[in-house]
Coordinates of C-alpha atoms in Angstrom, one line a residue:
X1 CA 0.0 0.0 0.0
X2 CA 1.6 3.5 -0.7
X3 CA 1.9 6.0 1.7
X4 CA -0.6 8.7 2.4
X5 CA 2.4 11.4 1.5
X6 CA 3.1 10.4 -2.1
X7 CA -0.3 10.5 -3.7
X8 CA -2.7 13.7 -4.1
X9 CA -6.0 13.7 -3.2
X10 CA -8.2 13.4 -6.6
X11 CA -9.6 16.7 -6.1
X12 CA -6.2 18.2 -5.8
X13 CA -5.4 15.9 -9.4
X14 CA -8.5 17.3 -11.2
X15 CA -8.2 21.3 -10.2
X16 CA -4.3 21.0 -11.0
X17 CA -5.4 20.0 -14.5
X18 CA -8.1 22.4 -15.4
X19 CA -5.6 25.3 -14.4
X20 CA -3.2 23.9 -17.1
X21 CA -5.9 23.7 -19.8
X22 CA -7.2 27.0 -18.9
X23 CA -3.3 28.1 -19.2
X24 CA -2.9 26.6 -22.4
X25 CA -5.9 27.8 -23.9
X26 CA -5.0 31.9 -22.6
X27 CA -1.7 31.2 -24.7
X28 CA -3.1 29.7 -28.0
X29 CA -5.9 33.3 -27.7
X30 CA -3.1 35.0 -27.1
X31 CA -1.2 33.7 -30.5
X32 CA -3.8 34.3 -32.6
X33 CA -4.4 38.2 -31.5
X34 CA -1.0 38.6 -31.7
X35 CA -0.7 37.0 -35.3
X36 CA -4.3 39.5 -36.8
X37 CA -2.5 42.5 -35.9
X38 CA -1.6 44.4 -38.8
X39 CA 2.2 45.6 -37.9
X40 CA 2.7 42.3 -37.2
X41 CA 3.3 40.7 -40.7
X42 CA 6.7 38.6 -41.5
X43 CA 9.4 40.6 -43.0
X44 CA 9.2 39.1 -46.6
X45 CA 5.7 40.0 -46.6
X46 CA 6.2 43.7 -46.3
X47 CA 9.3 43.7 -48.0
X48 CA 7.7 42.2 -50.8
X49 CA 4.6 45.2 -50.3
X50 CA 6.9 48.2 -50.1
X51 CA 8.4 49.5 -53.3
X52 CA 12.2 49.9 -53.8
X53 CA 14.0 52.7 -51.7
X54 CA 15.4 54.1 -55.2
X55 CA 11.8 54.7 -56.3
X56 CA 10.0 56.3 -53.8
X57 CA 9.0 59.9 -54.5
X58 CA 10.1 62.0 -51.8
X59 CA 7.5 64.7 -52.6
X60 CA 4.7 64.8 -49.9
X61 CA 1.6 63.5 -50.3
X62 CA -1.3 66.2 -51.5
X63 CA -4.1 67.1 -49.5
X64 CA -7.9 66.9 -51.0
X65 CA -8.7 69.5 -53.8
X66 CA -5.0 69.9 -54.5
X67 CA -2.2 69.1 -56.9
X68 CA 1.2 67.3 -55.7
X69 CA 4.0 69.2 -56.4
X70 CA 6.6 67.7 -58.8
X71 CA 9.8 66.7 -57.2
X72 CA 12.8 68.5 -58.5
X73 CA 13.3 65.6 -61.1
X74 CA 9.9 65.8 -62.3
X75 CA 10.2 69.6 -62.5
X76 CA 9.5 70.4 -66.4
X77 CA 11.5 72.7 -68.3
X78 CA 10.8 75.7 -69.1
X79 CA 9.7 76.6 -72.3
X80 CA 12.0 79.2 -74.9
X81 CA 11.9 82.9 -74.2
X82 CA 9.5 84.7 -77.1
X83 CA 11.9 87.4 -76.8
X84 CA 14.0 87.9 -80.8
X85 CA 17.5 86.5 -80.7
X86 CA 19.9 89.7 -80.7
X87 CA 20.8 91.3 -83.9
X88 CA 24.2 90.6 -85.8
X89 CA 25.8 93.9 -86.0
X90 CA 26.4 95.6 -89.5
X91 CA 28.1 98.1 -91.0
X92 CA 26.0 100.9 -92.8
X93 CA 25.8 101.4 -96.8
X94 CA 28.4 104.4 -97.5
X95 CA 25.5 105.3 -100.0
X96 CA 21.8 106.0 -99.0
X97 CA 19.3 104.0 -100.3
X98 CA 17.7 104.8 -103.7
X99 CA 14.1 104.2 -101.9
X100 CA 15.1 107.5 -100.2
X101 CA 15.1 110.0 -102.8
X102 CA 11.8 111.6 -103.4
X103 CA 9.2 110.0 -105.4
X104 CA 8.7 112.7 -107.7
X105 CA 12.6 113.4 -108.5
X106 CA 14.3 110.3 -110.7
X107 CA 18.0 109.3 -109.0
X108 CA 20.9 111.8 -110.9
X109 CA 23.5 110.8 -112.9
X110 CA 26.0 109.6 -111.1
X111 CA 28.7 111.5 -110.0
X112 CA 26.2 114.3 -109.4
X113 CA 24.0 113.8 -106.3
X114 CA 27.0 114.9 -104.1
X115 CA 27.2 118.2 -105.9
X116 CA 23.9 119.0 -106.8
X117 CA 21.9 119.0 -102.9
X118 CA 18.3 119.2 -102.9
X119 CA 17.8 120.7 -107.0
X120 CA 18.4 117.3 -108.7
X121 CA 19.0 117.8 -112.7
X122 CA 16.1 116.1 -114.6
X123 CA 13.8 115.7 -111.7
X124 CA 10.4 117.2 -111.6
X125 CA 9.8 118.7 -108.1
X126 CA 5.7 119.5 -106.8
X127 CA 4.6 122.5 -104.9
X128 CA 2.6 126.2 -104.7
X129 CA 3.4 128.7 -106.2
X130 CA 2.7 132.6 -104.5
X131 CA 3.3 136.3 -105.3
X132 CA 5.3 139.2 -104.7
X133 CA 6.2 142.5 -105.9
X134 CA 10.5 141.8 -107.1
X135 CA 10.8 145.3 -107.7
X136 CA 13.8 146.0 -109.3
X137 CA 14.6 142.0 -109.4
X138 CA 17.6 141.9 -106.5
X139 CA 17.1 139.4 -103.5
X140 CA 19.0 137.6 -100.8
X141 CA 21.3 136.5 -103.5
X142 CA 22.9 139.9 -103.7
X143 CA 23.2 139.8 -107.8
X144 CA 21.7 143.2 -107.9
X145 CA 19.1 145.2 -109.8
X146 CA 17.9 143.6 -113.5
X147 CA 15.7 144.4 -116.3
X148 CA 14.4 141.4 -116.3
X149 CA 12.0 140.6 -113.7
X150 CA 11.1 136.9 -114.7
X151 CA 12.5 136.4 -111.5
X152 CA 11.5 133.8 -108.2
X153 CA 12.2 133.3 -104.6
X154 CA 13.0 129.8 -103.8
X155 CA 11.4 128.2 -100.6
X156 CA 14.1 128.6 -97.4
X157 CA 14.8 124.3 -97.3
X158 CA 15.6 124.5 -101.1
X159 CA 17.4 127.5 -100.9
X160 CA 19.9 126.0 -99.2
X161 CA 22.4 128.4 -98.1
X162 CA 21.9 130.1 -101.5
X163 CA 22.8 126.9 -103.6
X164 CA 19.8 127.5 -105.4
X165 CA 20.9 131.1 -106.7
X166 CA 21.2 131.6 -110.1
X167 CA 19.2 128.3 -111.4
X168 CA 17.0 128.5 -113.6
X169 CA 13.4 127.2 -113.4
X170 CA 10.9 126.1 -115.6
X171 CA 7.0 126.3 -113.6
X172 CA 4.1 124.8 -115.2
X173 CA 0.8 125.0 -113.6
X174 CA -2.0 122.6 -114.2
X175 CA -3.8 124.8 -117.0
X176 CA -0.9 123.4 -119.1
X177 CA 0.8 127.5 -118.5
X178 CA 4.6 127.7 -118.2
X179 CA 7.1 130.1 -117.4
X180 CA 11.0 130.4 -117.2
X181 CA 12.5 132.4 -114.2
X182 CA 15.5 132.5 -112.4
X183 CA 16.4 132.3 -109.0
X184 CA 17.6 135.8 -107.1
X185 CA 15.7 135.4 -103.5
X186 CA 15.0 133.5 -101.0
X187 CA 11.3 132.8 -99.5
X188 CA 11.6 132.6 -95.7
X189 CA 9.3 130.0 -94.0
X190 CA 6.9 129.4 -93.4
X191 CA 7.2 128.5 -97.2
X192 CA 7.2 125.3 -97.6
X193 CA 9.6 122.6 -100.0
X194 CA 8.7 123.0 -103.4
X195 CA 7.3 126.6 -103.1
X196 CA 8.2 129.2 -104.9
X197 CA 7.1 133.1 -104.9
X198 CA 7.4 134.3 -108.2
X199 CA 7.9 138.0 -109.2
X200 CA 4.0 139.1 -110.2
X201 CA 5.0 139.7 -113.9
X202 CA 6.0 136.0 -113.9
X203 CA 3.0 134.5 -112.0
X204 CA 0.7 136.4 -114.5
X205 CA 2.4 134.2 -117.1
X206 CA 0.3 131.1 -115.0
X207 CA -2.9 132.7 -113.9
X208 CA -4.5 136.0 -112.8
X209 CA -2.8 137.5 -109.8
X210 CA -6.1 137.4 -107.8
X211 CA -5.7 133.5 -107.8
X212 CA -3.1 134.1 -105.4
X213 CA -1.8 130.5 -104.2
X214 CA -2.1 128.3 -107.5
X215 CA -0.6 123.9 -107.8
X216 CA 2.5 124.0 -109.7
X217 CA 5.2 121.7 -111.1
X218 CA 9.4 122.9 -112.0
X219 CA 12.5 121.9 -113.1
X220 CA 16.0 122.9 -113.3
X221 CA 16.6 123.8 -116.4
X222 CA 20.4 124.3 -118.5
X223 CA 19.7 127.6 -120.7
X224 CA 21.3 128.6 -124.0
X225 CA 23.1 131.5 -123.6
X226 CA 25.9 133.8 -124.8
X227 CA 26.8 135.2 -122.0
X228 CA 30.1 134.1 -119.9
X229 CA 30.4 134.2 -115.9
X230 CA 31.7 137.3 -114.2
X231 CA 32.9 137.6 -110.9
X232 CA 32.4 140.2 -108.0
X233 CA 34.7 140.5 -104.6
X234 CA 32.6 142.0 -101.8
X235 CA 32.4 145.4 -100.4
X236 CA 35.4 145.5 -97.8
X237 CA 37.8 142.6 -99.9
X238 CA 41.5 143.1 -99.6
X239 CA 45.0 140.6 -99.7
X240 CA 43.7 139.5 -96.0
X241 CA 39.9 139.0 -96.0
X242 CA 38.0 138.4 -99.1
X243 CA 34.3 137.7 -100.3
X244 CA 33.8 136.0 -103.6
X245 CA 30.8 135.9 -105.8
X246 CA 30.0 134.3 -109.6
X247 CA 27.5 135.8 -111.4
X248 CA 25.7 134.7 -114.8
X249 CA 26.6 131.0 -114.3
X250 CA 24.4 128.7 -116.7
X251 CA 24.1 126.0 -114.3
X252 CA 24.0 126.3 -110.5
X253 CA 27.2 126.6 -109.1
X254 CA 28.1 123.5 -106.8
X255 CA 32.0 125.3 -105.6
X256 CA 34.4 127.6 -105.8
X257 CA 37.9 127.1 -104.7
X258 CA 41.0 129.4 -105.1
X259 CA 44.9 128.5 -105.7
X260 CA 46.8 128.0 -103.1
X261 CA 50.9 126.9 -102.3
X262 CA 49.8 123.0 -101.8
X263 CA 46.7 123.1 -104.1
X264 CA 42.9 124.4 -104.3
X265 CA 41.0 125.5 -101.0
X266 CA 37.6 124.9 -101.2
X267 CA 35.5 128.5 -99.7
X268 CA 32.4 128.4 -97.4
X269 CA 29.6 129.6 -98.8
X270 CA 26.7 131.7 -97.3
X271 CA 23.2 132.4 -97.6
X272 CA 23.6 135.7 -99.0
X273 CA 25.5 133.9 -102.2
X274 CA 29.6 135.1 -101.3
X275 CA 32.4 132.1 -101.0
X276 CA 34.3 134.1 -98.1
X277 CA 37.9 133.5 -97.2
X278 CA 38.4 134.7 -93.5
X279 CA 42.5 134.9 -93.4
X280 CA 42.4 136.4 -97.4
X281 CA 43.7 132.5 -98.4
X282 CA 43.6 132.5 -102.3
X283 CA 42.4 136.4 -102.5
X284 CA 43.4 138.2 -105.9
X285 CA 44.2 134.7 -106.9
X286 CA 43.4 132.2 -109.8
X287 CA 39.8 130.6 -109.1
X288 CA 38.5 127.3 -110.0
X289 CA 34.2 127.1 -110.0
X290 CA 32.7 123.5 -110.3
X291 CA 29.2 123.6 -111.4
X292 CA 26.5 120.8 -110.3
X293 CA 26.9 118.5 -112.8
X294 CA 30.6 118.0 -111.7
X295 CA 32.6 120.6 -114.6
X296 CA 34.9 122.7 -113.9
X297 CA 36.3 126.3 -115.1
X298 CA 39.6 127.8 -114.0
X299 CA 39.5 131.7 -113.9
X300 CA 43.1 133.9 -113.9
X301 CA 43.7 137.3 -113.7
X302 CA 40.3 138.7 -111.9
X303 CA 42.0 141.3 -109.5
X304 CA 40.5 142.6 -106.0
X305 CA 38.1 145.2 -106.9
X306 CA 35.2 145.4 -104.7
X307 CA 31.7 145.8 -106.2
X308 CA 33.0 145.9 -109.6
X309 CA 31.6 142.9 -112.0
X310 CA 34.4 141.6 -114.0
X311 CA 34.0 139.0 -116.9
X312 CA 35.5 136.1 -117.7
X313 CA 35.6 133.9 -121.1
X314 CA 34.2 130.9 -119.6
X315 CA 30.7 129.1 -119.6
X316 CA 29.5 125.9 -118.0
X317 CA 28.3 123.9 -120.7
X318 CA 24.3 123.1 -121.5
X319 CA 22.7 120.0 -120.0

């Protein structure tokens, strides 16, 4: 028979072995919470999920009702400026464009738009013509008093600085009327390019005087004539200041130079229609005149004698 000592009570056997099933069973619950929990997926399993490290986007995530921003790579690029690519510089024509000579005035000869300035030979110039009483025929260009009083003032821009003295001009007006005149004054503005006042004897070769302001169109014209040119030196000339002035010149006169030691000295010109030569360079000297169509005379022997019109034996020739 065993001893009392070494055996448990069946009660004691019975509540021992419920505790260890209930124990048991705790653990196994306990196993499966642990295994539904959503952090709690193997390794593989979420390393198979997640994408690779190189590809994740590290631009934050966007909010409802919003765009993600690109990250820098996806940034796109920005489009070409509209703005025109800067100009390749170039060196000017020496020569102005043909486009910019009037429309009504054909391009010269060449060799003569240098020399001739605003009065182009052959061209056919637009305008007014107007009025005035020319008296004894004299003007701003200082040639004196003259029987004949077909005679005009040329507009101020055409004038220019007396080129225009001594050309002769041929007006028509629209009634198919022309006349011949030749230019001794100057019209001051506000007369405007391609005006001209005529004397009143040579408007009334266009219309009746009462017309007043009448649509004309002239030309330079190249005269027959048997005169020669004659020159004048100013009031006031001597060996150290001298004023120079050609008279009876067919064709308007472009220069006028006088002999020096080291060649020909070109003089200034001014409005009242004298070549002046300040220090009395070249005065009492051999003159050389260039007319607008580029030919020129050589004149000797014409002494200083203020106000006195002497006469030479030369002529431009007719164009």
């Amino acid at each position: 028979m065993a001893s009392h000592s070494r055996r448990r009570p069946l009660r004691e056997r019975r509540t021992a072995l419920v505790l260890a099933v209930a124990v048991a069973a705790v653990g196994v619950l306990l196993s499966l919470v642990m295994a539904l929990r959503p952090d709690s997926e193997p390794n593989a399993v979420r390393a198979a999920a997640e994408p690779a490290a190189g590809n994740r986007s590290s631009a934050p995530a966007a909010t409802p009702g919003q765009k993600a921003k690109p990250s820098p790579k996806q940034k796109p690029k920005p489009k070409p400026s509209k703005a025109s690519p800067t100009p390749t510089t170039t060196t000017p024509s020496a020569r102005p464009s043909p486009t910019g000579a009037p429309r009504s005035a054909p391009r010269p000869a060449s060799g003569t738009a240098s020399l001739a300035g605003r009065i182009q030979p052959k061209a056919t110039y637009k305008g007014v013509a107007t009025h005035y009483d020319a008296a004894d025929g004299d003007g701003a260009c200082l040639y004196g008093p003259s029987p004949d009083l077909m005679v005009a003032a040329m507009n101020h821009t055409d004038y220019e600085t007396s080129k225009a003295c001594g050309a002769h001009i041929l007006v028509r007006a629209a009634n198919g009327a022309s006349v011949t005149v030749r230019i001794t004054n100057e019209c001051p503005l506000p007369c405007a390019p391609g005006q001209l006042d005529l004397s009143k004897e040579a408007f009334a070769k266009l219309a009746g005087l009462s017309a007043g302001r009448i649509p004309i169109t002239w030309s330079l014209l190249s005269p027959s004539t048997s005169d020669t040119v004659s020159i004048r030196y100013k009031t006031g000339s001597s060996r150290h200041w001298c004023g120079i002035q050609a008279l009876g010149h067919r064709n308007p006169l472009a220069r006028l130079e006088v002999k020096t030691g080291s060649g020909w000295s070109r003089l200034t010109r001014t409005e009242y229609n004298y070549f002046l030569s300040p220090g009395g360079t070249g005065c009492g000297g051999a003159l050389r005149l260039t007319d607008i169509y580029g030919e020129q005379l050589t004149v000797d022997g014409i002494t200083i004698r203020p106000d006195a019109v002497q006469p030479t034996r030369v002529q431009f020739a007719r164009h």
